[in-house]
Amino acid sequence: MYVIGTAGHVDHGKTTLVKAITGIDTDRLSEEKNRGLSIDLGFAWIKLPSGINVSFIDVPGHRKFIANMLAGAGAIDLALIVIAADESVMPQTLEHFQILNLLGIKKSIIVLTKCDLVDKRWLELVKLDVGKMIEESKLEKSKIVEVSATNAKGIEELIIEMETILQSTNSKIDIGKPRLWVDRSFSKSGFGTVITGTLLDGELTVGQDVQLVLSGKTSRIRGIQVHNEVVDSAKPGERVAVNLSNIDHELIQRGDVLSRLGLFKKSLVVDAKLNVLDTYPNPVKHNMSVNVHTGTNECIAKIRLIELGDLTSGNIGYVQLKFDRPMVVARGDHFVIRTNMFTLGGGIILDLDPKRHKRGDSKIIQRLELIADGSINDVIKVVLDDNGPLEFGVIENHIKTDILDLKDRLDVMIDSGELISIVSDSSIEKSIVMTVSGWQKYMNIILELIDEYHIKFPLRIGIPRAELRQALNLSPKIFNLIIGRLKRNQIVEDTNRFVLNFGHKPSLTTQQSEMIDSYLSELKQKAYAPSSDIKIDDDILVLLENRNEVVRISDSIVYSYEVYCEMVQLIRNHLKSFEEISVGEVRDMFNTSRKYALALMEYLDAQQITKRIGDKRVLF
Ligand SMILES: Nc1nc2c(ncn2[C@@H]2O[C@H](COP(=O)(O)OP(=O)(O)OP(=O)(O)O)[C@@H](O)[C@H]2O)c(=O)[nH]1
Ligand SMILES: [Mg+2]
């Protein structure tokens, strides 16, 4: 299915033309009928003789309703640029034409209507005007078709031309990420809430759980209609009416986006490429306030220039748009900017929720150029460089392509060494992927942190894992995978608690070694009740703990590891025979004081060797 949209100056015959083609009057509102003027979007459909199904979106031409025109023009495949032969090219003819250009709509037919009202010579003059208008546009060379809706002259030729163009037009792509730009929301008796819109990028199915991203409401699809026919699912490019359960239609506004749960989020800032029309007379100033239209939505935004200087008429520049309220947009979406009732320009959204940039930073500009003009692979690398290591599912959310294509790309990029997977022996969906430079960056930071730690604490085994992970601000999963890879490559060693340079050994001076020997032998003298006066430097004590030579059971009591193990064994044996033990029994067992027995039992509780029940301990 394809969507054809009208465009053109007020009263030039758009609605009459759509009716002549489809038999449907798209002026639904009584105000439209009374005033003989379209105000809001109108919808019609027809099956063309060749079998192609076509939806029509009829837009109002009056300059006051241009926001409605913009809401309708976003997702069309072919535009009918309607020009009344008796009036020729008028201001909104030009403005709509520019808007179609800015929205990236490339295919159009120029329809000269009301040809019954003019003679041949006049018609030739009008065609000259039209030729001038087309000359500088980016639209594919459009054919001019002459019609008269009142006597149906030319309608057949127009339909043939529409079919010719649509037959060579690609259908909208399915990348498995459905989103429906809502253009209407109403209540239908016997059904409840119904929303309509043009479906993009994926399918919607009856029974599916969905979300209205802007309002944040969730719902389930009760039914779908396409061109008044009930269907089980709708495909990208179709005009769809979706019946939603358990949601009030008044909570849903034009501009909202219906999608699968969790697929899209709202953005307040985007980076974008902005094309300023040469008809816009003033330079675009930093922090200028404008209206942004994208999808079926619009908002007020501030333009923050990223490059230095003003952005002048007819030029293209990189900007940040700071919305005054959240918007639902995707990388690659087109937008149009208007200000004071004039179209200023438009462009493409490049990045969602970026940081605020320093103006004139060439690195930022290069990065945006890469997103704007680079391949999907370039964008994958930018996303990974920005976000660090990412799981497949997260990359998928950032990249505008389908799963299979993304899988192929990642596989090839990993095989060629452009990207690194930090999960060994795993399918790409379970993989966590980084760029080579990202990997280098993490590796350097990690090694630097470990080196610093080794220098600062020469007696310690290595940096505590938790401390290192916190410094890197990584999730446990990704941290473990990165450390795992460094370990496999014999760059670091990883005990359960510490990470250290491969082969690193705490360096002890001879004097320190001697201190340790005498400390350990002193500890063993009164094995079960070592005096708390026996002291050693705290770092050395930690080293001895890590080497399993001592166990510190409280701030002041340290046992030699062998003695500790022996005590634990004896307590375990006792518990196996008698099931429980009291602090007094422990004291007697080792012929110590209550202070030692209590500290030991509290330590064993903490180690989950024993468990306290009342005054007794049992095995954990
Ligand atoms: N003679 C003649 N009149 C026409 C033709 N097409 C439209 N009209 C008349 O022109 C007037 C405006 O037509 P509409 O179809 O409402 O124009 P529109 O472009 O939809 O106007 P807006 O939606 O308000 O921008 C109506 O009175 C039509 O009857 C035509 O081919 N010949
Ligand atoms: Mg109309």
XYZ file of C-alpha atoms and ligand atoms in Angstrom:
653
model
C 0.000 0.000 0.000
C 1.093 3.543 -0.720
C 0.084 6.889 0.717
C -0.524 9.796 -1.624
C -0.756 13.266 -0.156
C -2.108 16.446 -1.646
C -0.316 19.789 -1.417
C -1.059 23.252 -2.691
C -2.533 26.670 -2.140
C -5.944 27.196 -0.563
C -8.932 26.630 -2.852
C -6.863 25.199 -5.685
C -9.020 22.081 -5.859
C -7.218 19.442 -3.712
C -10.311 18.075 -1.987
C -12.312 18.147 -5.218
C -9.517 16.248 -6.967
C -9.356 13.527 -4.284
C -13.135 13.127 -4.572
C -12.889 12.898 -8.369
C -10.333 10.079 -7.998
C -11.781 8.156 -5.041
C -15.415 9.229 -4.768
C -14.759 10.163 -1.124
C -15.322 13.667 0.235
C -12.483 14.214 2.697
C -13.940 17.399 4.200
C -15.514 15.701 7.225
C -16.127 18.629 9.545
C -19.320 20.688 9.300
C -17.186 23.823 9.548
C -15.273 22.655 6.490
C -18.514 22.101 4.602
C -19.948 25.473 5.664
C -16.820 27.421 4.778
C -15.934 25.383 1.681
C -12.424 25.166 3.089
C -10.388 22.269 4.421
C -9.228 22.785 7.989
C -7.914 19.433 9.091
C -6.517 16.374 7.377
C -8.894 14.328 5.222
C -8.587 10.654 4.402
C -9.704 8.588 1.410
C -8.633 5.422 -0.348
C -8.969 3.536 -3.625
C -7.717 0.413 -5.341
C -6.120 1.479 -8.603
C -6.918 -0.517 -11.791
C -3.605 -2.405 -11.519
C -4.568 -3.556 -7.991
C -2.351 -1.154 -6.034
C -4.061 0.021 -2.865
C -3.671 3.711 -2.226
C -4.527 5.908 0.752
C -5.010 9.604 0.273
C -4.198 12.261 2.831
C -5.812 15.506 1.800
C -4.279 18.549 3.462
C -5.663 22.040 3.948
C -4.069 24.761 1.834
C -4.818 27.767 4.004
C -1.694 29.218 5.615
C -3.414 29.230 9.003
C -3.641 25.436 8.958
C -0.143 24.641 7.800
C 0.565 22.721 11.022
C -2.150 20.271 9.963
C -0.614 20.036 6.519
C 2.724 19.185 8.151
C 1.111 16.482 10.290
C -0.253 14.888 7.131
C 2.740 15.175 4.836
C 5.323 13.315 6.925
C 4.798 9.776 5.724
C 3.575 10.076 2.158
C 5.082 8.193 -0.796
C 3.871 10.488 -3.549
C 2.646 14.071 -3.518
C 0.015 15.555 -5.797
C 0.995 19.199 -6.005
C -2.268 20.821 -6.929
C -2.132 24.147 -8.773
C -5.282 25.856 -10.017
C -4.677 26.816 -13.629
C -6.548 30.083 -13.210
C -4.333 31.253 -10.331
C -1.009 29.554 -11.085
C 1.757 29.248 -8.469
C 0.759 30.966 -5.202
C 2.502 31.388 -1.803
C 1.359 28.085 -0.268
C 2.074 26.262 -3.525
C 5.681 27.257 -2.987
C 5.653 26.706 0.752
C 4.097 23.215 0.502
C 6.544 22.397 -2.252
C 9.454 23.446 -0.035
C 8.046 21.433 2.872
C 7.838 18.279 0.737
C 11.473 18.836 -0.189
C 12.478 19.252 3.440
C 10.573 16.126 4.461
C 12.556 14.125 1.926
C 9.518 13.308 -0.209
C 11.006 12.830 -3.633
C 8.107 11.762 -5.843
C 5.436 14.127 -7.005
C 3.005 14.908 -9.794
C 2.067 18.475 -10.585
C -1.686 18.537 -11.141
C -3.017 21.613 -12.905
C -6.663 21.772 -11.848
C -9.511 23.947 -13.043
C -8.190 23.685 -16.618
C -11.795 24.206 -17.758
C -11.493 27.803 -16.582
C -8.524 28.859 -18.757
C -7.485 28.852 -22.393
C -4.448 27.162 -23.913
C -2.222 30.251 -24.006
C -2.774 30.962 -20.336
C -2.087 27.331 -19.538
C 1.314 27.569 -21.259
C 2.205 30.585 -19.101
C 1.232 28.674 -15.958
C 3.447 25.791 -17.041
C 6.372 28.191 -17.339
C 5.786 29.283 -13.717
C 5.642 25.652 -12.621
C 8.797 24.784 -14.558
C 10.671 27.501 -12.689
C 9.438 26.146 -9.362
C 10.500 22.584 -10.117
C 13.893 23.513 -11.526
C 15.678 24.007 -8.248
C 13.888 21.346 -6.233
C 15.272 18.007 -5.122
C 12.096 16.248 -6.168
C 12.446 13.767 -8.977
C 11.420 15.388 -12.223
C 7.665 15.686 -11.891
C 5.232 15.307 -14.725
C 2.547 17.944 -15.200
C -0.971 16.581 -15.666
C -3.848 18.848 -16.685
C -7.242 18.053 -15.198
C -10.642 19.450 -14.631
C -12.442 17.911 -11.716
C -15.773 19.319 -12.796
C -15.851 17.421 -16.096
C -13.437 14.615 -15.073
C -11.094 15.533 -17.912
C -7.541 14.324 -17.283
C -8.420 12.186 -14.232
C -7.743 8.958 -16.141
C -4.320 10.206 -17.284
C -3.576 11.245 -13.721
C -4.418 7.767 -12.417
C -2.161 6.206 -15.070
C 0.689 8.521 -14.023
C 0.131 7.660 -10.336
C 0.323 3.955 -11.149
C 3.481 4.399 -13.210
C 5.228 6.185 -10.358
C 4.013 3.839 -7.609
C 5.058 0.762 -9.580
C 8.649 1.983 -9.343
C 8.352 3.112 -5.708
C 9.733 0.902 -2.963
C 7.236 -0.064 -0.260
C 7.961 1.244 3.206
C 10.570 -0.845 4.982
C 9.870 -3.293 7.799
C 12.634 -3.226 10.387
C 10.559 -4.831 13.103
C 10.153 -1.589 15.051
C 6.553 -0.524 14.478
C 5.477 3.015 15.197
C 2.226 4.665 14.330
C 2.199 8.448 14.170
C -1.217 9.194 15.598
C -3.214 11.709 13.589
C -6.673 11.129 15.086
C -8.079 9.702 18.297
C -11.798 9.269 18.811
C -14.393 7.035 20.359
C -16.554 4.844 18.165
C -19.727 3.429 19.634
C -19.499 -0.321 20.087
C -15.686 -0.205 19.792
C -14.358 2.406 22.193
C -11.113 4.207 21.548
C -9.846 4.239 17.987
C -6.695 5.937 16.779
C -5.603 6.358 13.198
C -2.289 7.002 11.584
C 0.282 5.857 9.084
C 2.223 2.800 10.228
C 5.988 2.848 9.798
C 8.923 0.472 10.257
C 7.094 -2.643 11.495
C 3.848 -4.582 11.880
C 1.074 -4.203 14.418
C -1.013 -7.236 15.340
C -4.338 -7.752 17.082
C -3.763 -8.801 20.702
C -0.394 -7.072 20.894
C 0.546 -5.076 23.996
C 1.351 -1.544 22.980
C 2.337 1.769 24.423
C 1.485 5.355 23.608
C 4.938 6.724 24.071
C 4.094 10.379 24.729
C 1.253 9.870 27.168
C 3.025 6.841 28.635
C -0.221 4.833 28.602
C -0.152 1.141 27.825
C -2.915 -0.752 26.113
C -3.683 -3.801 23.996
C -4.780 -3.836 20.369
C -8.390 -5.051 20.211
C -8.813 -4.703 16.501
C -7.258 -3.231 13.377
C -8.890 -1.859 10.258
C -7.215 -0.863 7.038
C -9.489 1.021 4.619
C -12.550 0.008 6.658
C -11.690 -3.690 6.401
C -10.967 -5.756 9.489
C -7.483 -7.272 9.431
C -5.344 -9.289 11.875
C -2.236 -7.252 11.332
C -1.127 -4.092 9.591
C 2.065 -3.561 7.599
C 4.392 -0.579 7.240
C 3.043 2.036 4.863
C -0.588 1.278 5.623
C -3.104 3.778 6.908
C -4.389 2.063 9.984
C -7.270 2.436 12.443
C -6.399 0.747 15.727
C -9.034 -0.089 18.328
C -7.414 0.068 21.760
C -8.663 -1.469 24.982
C -8.878 0.218 28.371
C -7.808 3.684 27.382
C -9.740 6.912 27.120
C -9.466 8.472 23.661
C -9.097 11.903 25.241
C -5.787 10.847 26.750
C -4.363 10.361 23.277
C -3.478 13.383 21.161
C -2.350 13.842 17.594
C 1.426 13.632 17.728
C 1.581 10.659 20.075
C 3.281 7.505 18.844
C 1.902 4.003 19.242
C 4.565 1.343 19.476
C 5.633 -1.893 21.125
C 6.361 -1.562 24.836
C 9.757 -0.092 25.564
C 10.819 0.406 21.957
C 10.834 4.202 21.939
C 11.441 6.817 24.553
C 10.824 10.515 24.752
C 13.577 12.994 23.940
C 14.047 16.574 25.012
C 17.136 17.335 22.971
C 18.340 16.159 19.580
C 21.272 16.887 17.323
C 20.242 17.568 13.762
C 21.311 18.700 10.331
C 19.385 21.836 9.401
C 18.855 23.136 5.904
C 17.858 26.813 5.923
C 15.681 27.721 2.943
C 17.049 30.366 0.633
C 13.661 32.053 0.835
C 14.099 32.575 4.579
C 15.500 36.095 4.755
C 17.235 36.234 8.146
C 20.235 34.427 9.565
C 19.453 31.716 12.116
C 20.719 32.934 15.487
C 22.011 30.876 18.386
C 19.217 30.116 20.914
C 16.516 31.279 18.528
C 13.049 30.012 19.434
C 11.154 28.191 16.652
C 8.368 25.703 15.957
C 9.494 22.193 15.126
C 7.210 19.788 13.277
C 8.052 16.108 13.046
C 5.830 13.113 12.451
C 2.355 14.278 13.374
C 3.725 16.252 16.312
C 4.953 19.782 16.857
C 6.550 21.758 19.655
C 8.493 24.902 20.420
C 12.248 24.485 20.443
C 15.438 26.446 20.847
C 18.019 26.147 18.106
C 21.518 25.836 19.521
C 24.053 26.298 16.776
C 26.917 23.828 16.971
C 29.161 25.550 14.460
C 30.472 29.067 14.979
C 28.731 32.076 13.439
C 25.153 32.458 12.230
C 23.572 29.973 9.889
C 22.465 31.966 6.862
C 19.837 31.526 4.150
C 20.375 28.653 1.761
C 22.981 26.991 3.973
C 23.184 23.703 5.848
C 24.485 23.445 9.401
C 24.541 21.226 12.456
C 22.321 22.268 15.321
C 20.963 21.056 18.577
C 17.216 21.362 19.053
C 16.086 21.748 22.654
C 12.365 20.948 22.780
C 10.044 22.656 25.228
C 8.355 19.311 25.868
C 9.258 15.672 25.227
C 8.994 14.416 21.662
C 9.142 10.906 20.240
C 11.615 10.843 17.395
C 14.108 8.481 15.823
C 17.473 8.940 14.180
C 16.858 9.749 10.513
C 13.454 11.384 11.024
C 12.769 14.483 8.993
C 11.549 17.697 10.568
C 10.406 21.130 9.440
C 11.047 24.375 11.271
C 8.700 27.352 11.096
C 8.836 30.689 12.774
C 6.493 33.673 12.655
C 4.280 31.871 10.129
C 7.214 31.265 7.738
C 8.964 28.044 6.947
C 12.580 28.529 7.952
C 13.905 25.159 6.867
C 14.151 21.585 7.993
C 16.360 18.583 8.069
C 17.177 15.258 9.621
C 17.507 14.168 13.229
C 20.943 12.675 13.850
C 21.174 11.905 17.540
C 18.810 11.623 20.488
C 19.439 13.173 23.906
C 23.006 14.277 23.263
C 25.010 16.333 25.737
C 25.175 20.079 25.301
C 28.051 20.794 22.918
C 30.728 23.421 23.046
C 30.306 25.555 19.938
C 32.870 25.134 17.209
C 34.201 21.771 18.463
C 35.474 20.126 15.295
C 35.280 16.635 16.811
C 31.546 17.038 17.460
C 30.979 18.320 13.947
C 32.963 15.443 12.394
C 30.949 12.978 14.427
C 27.663 14.518 13.236
C 28.900 14.513 9.641
C 29.596 10.812 10.013
C 26.081 10.129 11.292
C 24.530 12.317 8.595
C 26.459 11.083 5.606
C 28.051 7.820 6.748
C 26.886 4.237 6.298
C 24.937 2.177 8.837
C 28.282 0.663 9.882
C 29.616 4.143 10.637
C 26.569 4.846 12.785
C 27.076 1.537 14.640
C 30.624 2.621 15.469
C 29.498 6.080 16.599
C 26.840 4.537 18.849
C 29.378 2.147 20.373
C 31.970 4.870 20.843
C 29.363 7.036 22.560
C 27.935 4.378 24.823
C 30.786 1.978 25.454
C 30.158 -1.763 25.389
C 26.586 -2.587 24.363
C 24.440 -5.673 24.203
C 22.938 -6.609 20.851
C 19.410 -5.629 21.913
C 20.557 -2.153 22.883
C 22.461 -1.623 19.630
C 19.314 -2.709 17.797
C 17.352 0.088 19.442
C 19.849 2.651 18.177
C 20.165 1.537 14.575
C 17.547 1.916 11.898
C 17.720 -1.497 10.295
C 16.207 -4.917 10.835
C 17.630 -7.619 13.110
C 19.005 -9.851 10.362
C 20.800 -6.999 8.643
C 22.246 -5.803 11.952
C 23.412 -9.331 12.835
C 25.155 -9.692 9.475
C 26.820 -6.319 9.826
C 28.073 -7.001 13.354
C 29.339 -10.471 12.378
C 31.289 -9.042 9.455
C 32.642 -6.126 11.508
C 33.782 -8.469 14.290
C 35.382 -10.894 11.816
C 37.257 -8.069 10.134
C 38.486 -6.738 13.478
C 36.573 -3.443 13.228
C 34.596 -4.376 16.320
C 35.350 -6.548 19.310
C 32.963 -8.987 20.943
C 33.791 -9.385 24.607
C 31.804 -12.579 24.973
C 33.827 -15.550 23.794
C 32.119 -18.332 21.833
C 28.721 -16.729 21.712
C 26.100 -15.903 19.115
C 25.920 -12.264 18.178
C 22.569 -11.789 19.977
C 24.212 -12.710 23.272
C 27.299 -10.747 22.505
C 28.502 -7.506 23.965
C 30.240 -5.441 21.371
C 32.755 -2.593 21.489
C 34.751 -0.657 18.963
C 38.489 -1.270 18.835
C 39.111 2.263 20.105
C 36.538 1.732 22.872
C 38.309 -1.442 23.922
C 41.684 0.306 23.901
C 40.208 3.115 25.979
C 38.826 0.765 28.637
C 41.976 -1.328 28.651
C 44.145 1.765 29.160
C 41.962 3.094 31.952
C 41.891 -0.282 33.699
C 45.635 -0.783 33.443
C 46.257 2.743 34.640
C 44.008 2.237 37.659
C 45.690 -1.058 38.512
C 49.190 0.440 38.087
C 48.287 3.373 40.301
C 46.940 1.002 42.915
C 50.044 -1.197 42.828
C 52.236 1.864 43.320
C 50.090 3.292 46.084
C 49.701 -0.010 47.920
C 52.744 -2.145 47.084
C 51.809 -4.704 49.739
C 48.308 -5.295 48.505
C 47.467 -8.010 46.016
C 45.613 -5.702 43.649
C 42.751 -3.282 43.313
C 39.477 -4.510 44.848
C 37.090 -5.550 42.062
C 34.258 -3.390 43.424
C 36.474 -0.313 43.527
C 37.646 -0.858 39.965
C 34.124 -1.459 38.686
C 32.884 1.698 40.357
C 35.683 3.751 38.863
C 34.716 2.468 35.404
C 30.985 2.893 36.017
C 30.155 -0.416 34.340
C 27.395 -2.920 35.055
C 28.646 -6.078 36.835
C 27.941 -8.132 33.727
C 29.947 -5.977 31.346
C 32.712 -5.421 33.903
C 33.107 -9.179 34.409
C 33.247 -9.724 30.658
C 35.883 -7.045 30.131
C 38.026 -8.341 32.990
C 37.470 -11.886 31.691
C 38.812 -10.886 28.282
C 41.840 -9.153 29.805
C 42.450 -12.268 31.885
C 42.188 -14.562 28.845
C 44.718 -12.356 27.095
C 47.002 -12.629 30.167
C 46.969 -8.896 30.717
C 45.532 -9.021 34.220
C 44.943 -11.600 36.911
C 41.654 -11.767 38.700
C 41.168 -13.333 42.118
C 37.584 -13.272 43.284
C 38.199 -10.035 45.111
C 41.103 -8.308 43.408
C 42.332 -7.448 39.956
C 46.081 -7.173 39.458
C 48.592 -6.842 36.671
C 49.496 -10.205 35.199
C 52.323 -11.692 37.269
C 52.263 -8.931 39.861
C 53.561 -9.879 43.301
C 53.432 -7.612 46.350
C 56.950 -6.399 46.952
C 58.268 -6.924 50.464
C 61.530 -5.624 51.800
C 63.754 -8.007 53.765
C 62.868 -6.120 56.893
C 59.125 -6.569 56.179
C 59.611 -10.327 55.549
C 61.352 -10.639 58.888
C 58.583 -8.691 60.591
C 56.025 -11.098 59.131
C 57.950 -14.167 60.341
C 58.166 -12.895 63.879
C 54.537 -11.700 63.835
C 53.278 -15.110 62.742
C 55.327 -16.978 65.311
C 54.150 -14.615 68.060
C 50.527 -15.199 67.010
C 50.993 -18.939 67.342
C 52.439 -18.714 70.862
C 49.096 -18.388 72.574
C 47.287 -19.971 69.659
C 43.639 -19.695 70.788
C 44.057 -16.415 72.584
C 46.702 -14.380 70.787
C 47.398 -11.148 72.564
C 45.904 -8.076 70.929
C 49.165 -6.311 71.682
C 50.821 -8.181 68.830
C 50.705 -5.601 66.046
C 51.845 -5.294 62.474
C 51.413 -2.654 59.775
C 47.837 -2.748 58.498
C 48.816 -3.200 54.828
C 50.963 -6.177 55.767
C 48.089 -7.595 57.749
C 45.815 -7.289 54.691
C 48.480 -9.021 52.618
C 48.641 -11.869 55.136
C 44.872 -12.121 55.093
C 44.846 -12.240 51.315
C 47.546 -14.891 51.312
C 45.448 -16.900 53.771
C 48.084 -16.730 56.457
C 45.930 -14.990 59.049
C 42.242 -14.400 59.729
C 41.135 -11.144 61.290
C 37.974 -11.967 63.257
C 37.591 -8.558 64.889
C 39.426 -5.259 65.024
C 41.736 -6.514 67.739
C 41.792 -10.316 67.353
C 43.841 -12.004 64.649
C 44.365 -15.764 64.413
C 46.893 -17.600 62.379
C 45.081 -19.259 59.500
C 45.976 -22.786 60.630
C 44.690 -22.133 64.147
C 41.508 -20.602 62.789
C 40.868 -23.632 60.558
C 41.497 -25.966 63.475
C 39.011 -24.059 65.668
C 36.368 -24.077 62.944
C 36.835 -27.794 62.502
C 36.441 -28.452 66.213
C 33.308 -26.315 66.405
C 31.851 -28.057 63.356
C 32.570 -31.455 64.903
C 30.899 -30.403 68.104
C 27.846 -29.141 66.229
C 27.607 -32.319 64.210
C 27.460 -34.330 67.451
C 25.459 -31.975 69.681
C 23.694 -29.697 67.147
C 24.268 -26.578 69.236
C 26.987 -24.740 71.069
C 27.066 -21.815 73.500
C 29.689 -19.091 73.828
C 30.616 -20.588 77.191
C 31.213 -23.991 75.616
C 33.424 -22.394 72.973
C 35.353 -20.557 75.673
C 35.910 -23.839 77.536
C 36.721 -25.787 74.396
C 39.676 -23.478 73.669
C 40.374 -22.509 77.231
C 40.134 -18.822 76.385
C 38.098 -15.922 77.724
C 34.533 -14.981 76.795
C 35.899 -12.054 74.742
C 37.664 -14.421 72.277
C 34.826 -16.949 72.179
C 32.204 -14.278 71.485
C 34.257 -12.581 68.755
C 34.924 -15.926 67.109
C 31.254 -16.954 67.104
C 30.152 -13.580 65.757
C 32.707 -13.936 62.976
C 31.503 -17.467 62.174
C 27.915 -16.176 62.082
C 28.981 -13.482 59.621
C 30.774 -16.118 57.521
C 27.551 -18.142 57.504
C 29.300 -21.092 59.093
C 27.081 -20.861 62.169
C 23.754 -19.275 62.921
C 22.688 -17.763 66.211
C 19.458 -19.001 67.774
C 18.869 -17.395 71.170
C 22.026 -17.949 73.257
C 23.167 -20.878 71.147
C 24.739 -21.401 67.750
C 23.815 -24.090 65.249
C 25.341 -24.937 61.864
C 24.227 -22.453 59.206
N -14.262 24.874 -12.434
C -13.634 24.102 -11.607
N -13.757 24.299 -10.285
C -13.085 23.505 -9.465
C -12.233 22.466 -9.913
N -11.681 21.861 -8.839
C -12.177 22.483 -7.768
N -13.007 23.463 -8.118
C -13.680 24.365 -7.191
O -12.749 25.108 -6.462
C -13.208 25.346 -5.143
C -12.187 24.876 -4.145
O -11.994 23.503 -4.258
P -11.480 22.602 -3.071
O -11.330 21.242 -3.634
O -12.273 22.788 -1.881
O -10.067 23.274 -2.874
P -8.970 22.836 -1.809
O -7.653 22.939 -2.507
O -9.312 21.539 -1.240
O -9.077 23.971 -0.742
P -8.472 23.934 0.760
O -8.558 22.553 1.201
O -9.275 24.856 1.550
O -7.067 24.379 0.612
C -14.510 24.594 -5.031
O -15.548 25.504 -5.187
C -14.484 23.645 -6.164
O -15.758 23.308 -6.676
C -12.131 22.292 -11.325
O -11.377 21.437 -11.830
N -12.845 23.143 -12.122
Mg -9.491 20.971 0.717
